[in-house]
Short mmCIF file of C-alpha atoms in Angstrom, two decimals:
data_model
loop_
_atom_site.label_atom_id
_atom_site.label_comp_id
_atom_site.label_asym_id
_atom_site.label_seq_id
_atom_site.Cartn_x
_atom_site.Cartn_y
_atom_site.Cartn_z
CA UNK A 316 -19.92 -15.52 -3.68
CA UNK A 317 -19.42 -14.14 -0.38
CA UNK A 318 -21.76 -13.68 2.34
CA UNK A 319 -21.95 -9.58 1.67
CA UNK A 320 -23.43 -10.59 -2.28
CA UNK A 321 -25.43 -13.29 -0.74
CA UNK A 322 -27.09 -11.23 1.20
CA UNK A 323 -28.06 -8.53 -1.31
CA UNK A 324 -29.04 -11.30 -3.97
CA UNK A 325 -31.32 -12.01 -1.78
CA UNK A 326 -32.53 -8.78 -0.37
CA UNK A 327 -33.62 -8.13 -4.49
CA UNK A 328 -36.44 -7.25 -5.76
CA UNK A 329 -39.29 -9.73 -6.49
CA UNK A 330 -41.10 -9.60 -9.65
CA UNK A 331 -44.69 -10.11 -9.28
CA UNK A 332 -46.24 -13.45 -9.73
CA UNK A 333 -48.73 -12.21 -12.27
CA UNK A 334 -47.17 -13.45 -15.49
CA UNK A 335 -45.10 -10.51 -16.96
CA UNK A 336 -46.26 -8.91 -20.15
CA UNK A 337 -43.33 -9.41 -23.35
CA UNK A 338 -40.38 -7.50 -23.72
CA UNK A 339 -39.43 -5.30 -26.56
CA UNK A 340 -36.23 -4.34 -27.41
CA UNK A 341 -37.87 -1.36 -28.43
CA UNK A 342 -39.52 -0.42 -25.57
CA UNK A 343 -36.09 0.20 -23.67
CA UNK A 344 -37.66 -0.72 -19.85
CA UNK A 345 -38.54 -3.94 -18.72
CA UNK A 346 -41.70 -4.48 -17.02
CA UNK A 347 -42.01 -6.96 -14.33
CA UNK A 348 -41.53 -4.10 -11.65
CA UNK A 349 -42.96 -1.41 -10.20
CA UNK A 350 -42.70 1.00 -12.76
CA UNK A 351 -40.26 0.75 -16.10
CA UNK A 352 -36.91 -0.56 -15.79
CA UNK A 353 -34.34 0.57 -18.06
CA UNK A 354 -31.98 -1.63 -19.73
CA UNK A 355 -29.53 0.40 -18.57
CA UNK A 356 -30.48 -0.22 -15.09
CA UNK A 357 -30.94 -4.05 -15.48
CA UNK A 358 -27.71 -3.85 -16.34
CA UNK A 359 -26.33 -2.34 -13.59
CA UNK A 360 -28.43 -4.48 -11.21
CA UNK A 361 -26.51 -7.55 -12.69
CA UNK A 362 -23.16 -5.96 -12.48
CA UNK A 363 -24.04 -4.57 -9.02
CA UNK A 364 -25.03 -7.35 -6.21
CA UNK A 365 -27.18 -4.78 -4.44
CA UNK A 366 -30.70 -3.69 -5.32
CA UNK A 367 -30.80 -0.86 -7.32
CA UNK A 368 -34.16 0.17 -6.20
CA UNK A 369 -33.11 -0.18 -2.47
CA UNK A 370 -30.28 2.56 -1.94
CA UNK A 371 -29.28 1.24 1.49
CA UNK A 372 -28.55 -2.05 -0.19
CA UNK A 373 -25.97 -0.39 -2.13
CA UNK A 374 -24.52 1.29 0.31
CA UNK A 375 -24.12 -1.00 2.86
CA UNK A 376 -22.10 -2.84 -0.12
CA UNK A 377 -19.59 -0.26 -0.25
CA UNK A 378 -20.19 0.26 -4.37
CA UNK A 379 -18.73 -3.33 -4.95
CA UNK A 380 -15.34 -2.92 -3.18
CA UNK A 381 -13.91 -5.67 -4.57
CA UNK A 382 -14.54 -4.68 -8.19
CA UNK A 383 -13.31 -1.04 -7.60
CA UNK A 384 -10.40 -3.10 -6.17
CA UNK A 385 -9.93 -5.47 -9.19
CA UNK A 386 -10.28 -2.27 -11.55
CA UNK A 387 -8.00 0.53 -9.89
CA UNK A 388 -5.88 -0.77 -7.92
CA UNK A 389 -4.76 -2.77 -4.71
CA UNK A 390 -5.87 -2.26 -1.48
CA UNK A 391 -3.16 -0.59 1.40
CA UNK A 392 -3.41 -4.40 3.08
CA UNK A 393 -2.21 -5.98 -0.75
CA UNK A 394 0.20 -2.92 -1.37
CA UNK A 395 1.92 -3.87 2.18
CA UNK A 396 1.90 -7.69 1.50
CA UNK A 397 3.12 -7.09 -2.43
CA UNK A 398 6.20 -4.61 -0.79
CA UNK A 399 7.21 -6.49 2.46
CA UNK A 400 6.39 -3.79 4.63
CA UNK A 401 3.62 -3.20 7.51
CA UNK A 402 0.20 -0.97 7.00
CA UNK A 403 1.89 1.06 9.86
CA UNK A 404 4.62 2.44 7.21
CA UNK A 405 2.94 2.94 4.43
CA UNK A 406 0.26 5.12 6.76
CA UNK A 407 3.71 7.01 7.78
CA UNK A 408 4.90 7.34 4.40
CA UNK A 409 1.61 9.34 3.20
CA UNK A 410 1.72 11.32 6.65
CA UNK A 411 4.79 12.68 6.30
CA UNK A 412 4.19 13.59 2.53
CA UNK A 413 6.36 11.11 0.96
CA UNK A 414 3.73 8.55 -0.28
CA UNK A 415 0.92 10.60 -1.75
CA UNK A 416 -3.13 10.19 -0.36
CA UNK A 417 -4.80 7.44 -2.47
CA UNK A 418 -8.62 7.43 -3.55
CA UNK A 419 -10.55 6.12 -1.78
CA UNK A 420 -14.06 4.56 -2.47
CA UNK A 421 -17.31 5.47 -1.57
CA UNK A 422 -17.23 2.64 1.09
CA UNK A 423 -14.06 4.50 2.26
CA UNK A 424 -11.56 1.97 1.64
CA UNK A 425 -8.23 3.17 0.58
CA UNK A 426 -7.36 2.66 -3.35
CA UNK A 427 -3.51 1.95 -4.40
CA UNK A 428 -2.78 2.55 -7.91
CA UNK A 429 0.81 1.97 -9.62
CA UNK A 430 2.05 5.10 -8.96
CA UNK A 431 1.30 4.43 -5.42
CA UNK A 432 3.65 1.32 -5.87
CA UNK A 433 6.68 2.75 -7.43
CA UNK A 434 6.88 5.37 -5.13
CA UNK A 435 6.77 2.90 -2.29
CA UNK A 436 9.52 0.76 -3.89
CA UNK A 437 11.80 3.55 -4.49
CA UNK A 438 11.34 5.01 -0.95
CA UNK A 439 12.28 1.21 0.33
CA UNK A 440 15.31 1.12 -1.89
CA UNK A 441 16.56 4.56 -0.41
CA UNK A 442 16.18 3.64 2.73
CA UNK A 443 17.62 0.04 2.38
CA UNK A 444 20.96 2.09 0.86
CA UNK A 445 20.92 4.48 3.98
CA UNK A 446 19.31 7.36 2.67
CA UNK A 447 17.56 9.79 5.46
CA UNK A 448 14.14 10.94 5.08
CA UNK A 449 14.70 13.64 4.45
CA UNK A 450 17.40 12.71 1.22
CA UNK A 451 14.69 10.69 0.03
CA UNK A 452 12.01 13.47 0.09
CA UNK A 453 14.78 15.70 -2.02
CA UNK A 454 15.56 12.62 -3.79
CA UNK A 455 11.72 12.58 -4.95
CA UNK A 456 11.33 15.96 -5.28
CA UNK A 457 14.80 15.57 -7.64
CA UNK A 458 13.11 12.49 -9.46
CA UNK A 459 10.00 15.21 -11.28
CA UNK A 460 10.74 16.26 -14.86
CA UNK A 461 10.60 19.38 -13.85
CA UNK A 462 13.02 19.65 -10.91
CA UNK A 463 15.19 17.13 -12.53
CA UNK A 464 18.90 17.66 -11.48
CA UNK A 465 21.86 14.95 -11.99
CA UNK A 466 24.24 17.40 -9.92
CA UNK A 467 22.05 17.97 -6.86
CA UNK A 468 21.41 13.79 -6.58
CA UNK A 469 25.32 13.49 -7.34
CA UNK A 470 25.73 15.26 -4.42
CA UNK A 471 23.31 13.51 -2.17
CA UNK A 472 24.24 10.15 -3.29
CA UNK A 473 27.86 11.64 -2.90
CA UNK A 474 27.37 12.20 0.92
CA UNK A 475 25.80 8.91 1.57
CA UNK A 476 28.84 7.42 0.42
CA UNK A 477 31.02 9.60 2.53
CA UNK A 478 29.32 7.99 5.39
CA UNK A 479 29.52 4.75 4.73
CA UNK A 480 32.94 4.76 3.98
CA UNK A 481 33.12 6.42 7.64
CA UNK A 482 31.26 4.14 9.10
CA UNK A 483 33.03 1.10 7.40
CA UNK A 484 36.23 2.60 8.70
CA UNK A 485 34.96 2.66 12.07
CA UNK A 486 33.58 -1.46 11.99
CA UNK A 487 37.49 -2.04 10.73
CA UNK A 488 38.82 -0.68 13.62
CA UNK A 489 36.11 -2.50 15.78
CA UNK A 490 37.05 -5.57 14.33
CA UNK A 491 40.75 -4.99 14.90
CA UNK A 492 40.12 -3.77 18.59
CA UNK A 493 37.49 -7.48 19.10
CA UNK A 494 40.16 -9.63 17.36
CA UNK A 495 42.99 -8.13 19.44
CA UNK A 496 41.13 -8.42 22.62
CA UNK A 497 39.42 -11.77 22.18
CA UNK A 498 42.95 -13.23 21.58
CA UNK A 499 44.67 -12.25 24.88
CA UNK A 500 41.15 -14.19 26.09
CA UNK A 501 42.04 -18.07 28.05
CA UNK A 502 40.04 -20.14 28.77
CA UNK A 503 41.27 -20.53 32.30
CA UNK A 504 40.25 -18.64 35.10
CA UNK A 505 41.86 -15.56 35.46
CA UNK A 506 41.05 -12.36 37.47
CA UNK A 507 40.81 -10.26 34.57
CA UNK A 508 38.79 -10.55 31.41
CA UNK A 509 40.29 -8.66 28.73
CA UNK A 510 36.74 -8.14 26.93
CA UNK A 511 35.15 -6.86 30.63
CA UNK A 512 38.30 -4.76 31.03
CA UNK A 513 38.05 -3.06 27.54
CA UNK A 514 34.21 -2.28 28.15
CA UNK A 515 34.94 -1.37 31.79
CA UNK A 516 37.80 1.30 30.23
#
């Protein structure tokens, strides 16, 4: 238990020491306390490491973040570790419209749910292939049921590949102008350096 629950388990309510009168089933309250508890309530004060009588309690807990956590989702720190990237994308991401705004809980901590992940993976993949932001915003946009179009991401995909063929053209010639150079290198001492000449050109 961490120190948060340890705290409100302790800052619960006392019964009184006067032995408490029986319990009934029927009775649906439980005395012991100032005025009748409902089961109901009992309940929630065992689910609920805060005093259910004591608002501030509860809301210095947050609503048991960690539960909200374990039940909806992952928080933006776990979504980051789980995807390899920093909290400073993913906060980019939703700023710029591509990641959508997640819940958040009454504590005010940010709530990641599984759509919130696979839109974060695809958005990495895109951009791992080359893909601007804004392809991968039309790419998204593409990606709905209902503005589904094979053509329109043909064509998008279709000018990525145009540039990288462009680009791979242009690390071929690189290579041939590096290899070329670096071979008329010596490794005596000469006044000119072929490398230094070709980046002083």
């Amino acid at each position: 238990m961490g120190s948060t629950q340890q705290d409100d388990a302790a800052s619960a309510v006392t019964p009184a020491t006067a032995p408490a009168p029986a319990i009934s089933p029927a009775d649906g309250a439980v005395a012991g306390f100032t005025g009748a508890v409902s089961w109901s309530s009992l309940l929630a004060m065992m689910v609920f490491p805060c005093n259910p009588w004591h608002p501030a309690s509860c809301r210095d807990y947050g609503i048991k973040h960690k539960m909200l956590t374990k039940a909806r989702g992952q928080t933006v720190g776990q979504l980051a570790k789980a995807a390899g990237v920093n909290l400073e994308t993913i906060r980019y991401y939703e700023n710029i419209g591509l990641m959508p705004k997640p819940l958040r809980t009454q504590g005010g901590h940010r709530i990641y749910d599984e759509t919130h992940t696979k839109r974060l993976a695809f958005i990495r993949r895109a951009r791992d292939l080359g893909f601007t932001i804004e392809d991968v915003r039309a790419l998204l946009a593409l990606a709905n049921p209902e503005h589904s179009s094979c053509a329109e991401v043909r064509e998008i995909a279709a000018t990525r590949l145009m540039q990288v063929r462009e680009k791979i053209a242009d690390l071929v010639r690189l290579d041939r102008i590096l290899s070329d150079t670096i071979s008329r290198c010596t490794s005596e001492p000469a006044a000119h350096c072929p490398v230094l000449d070709m980046l002083d050109a």
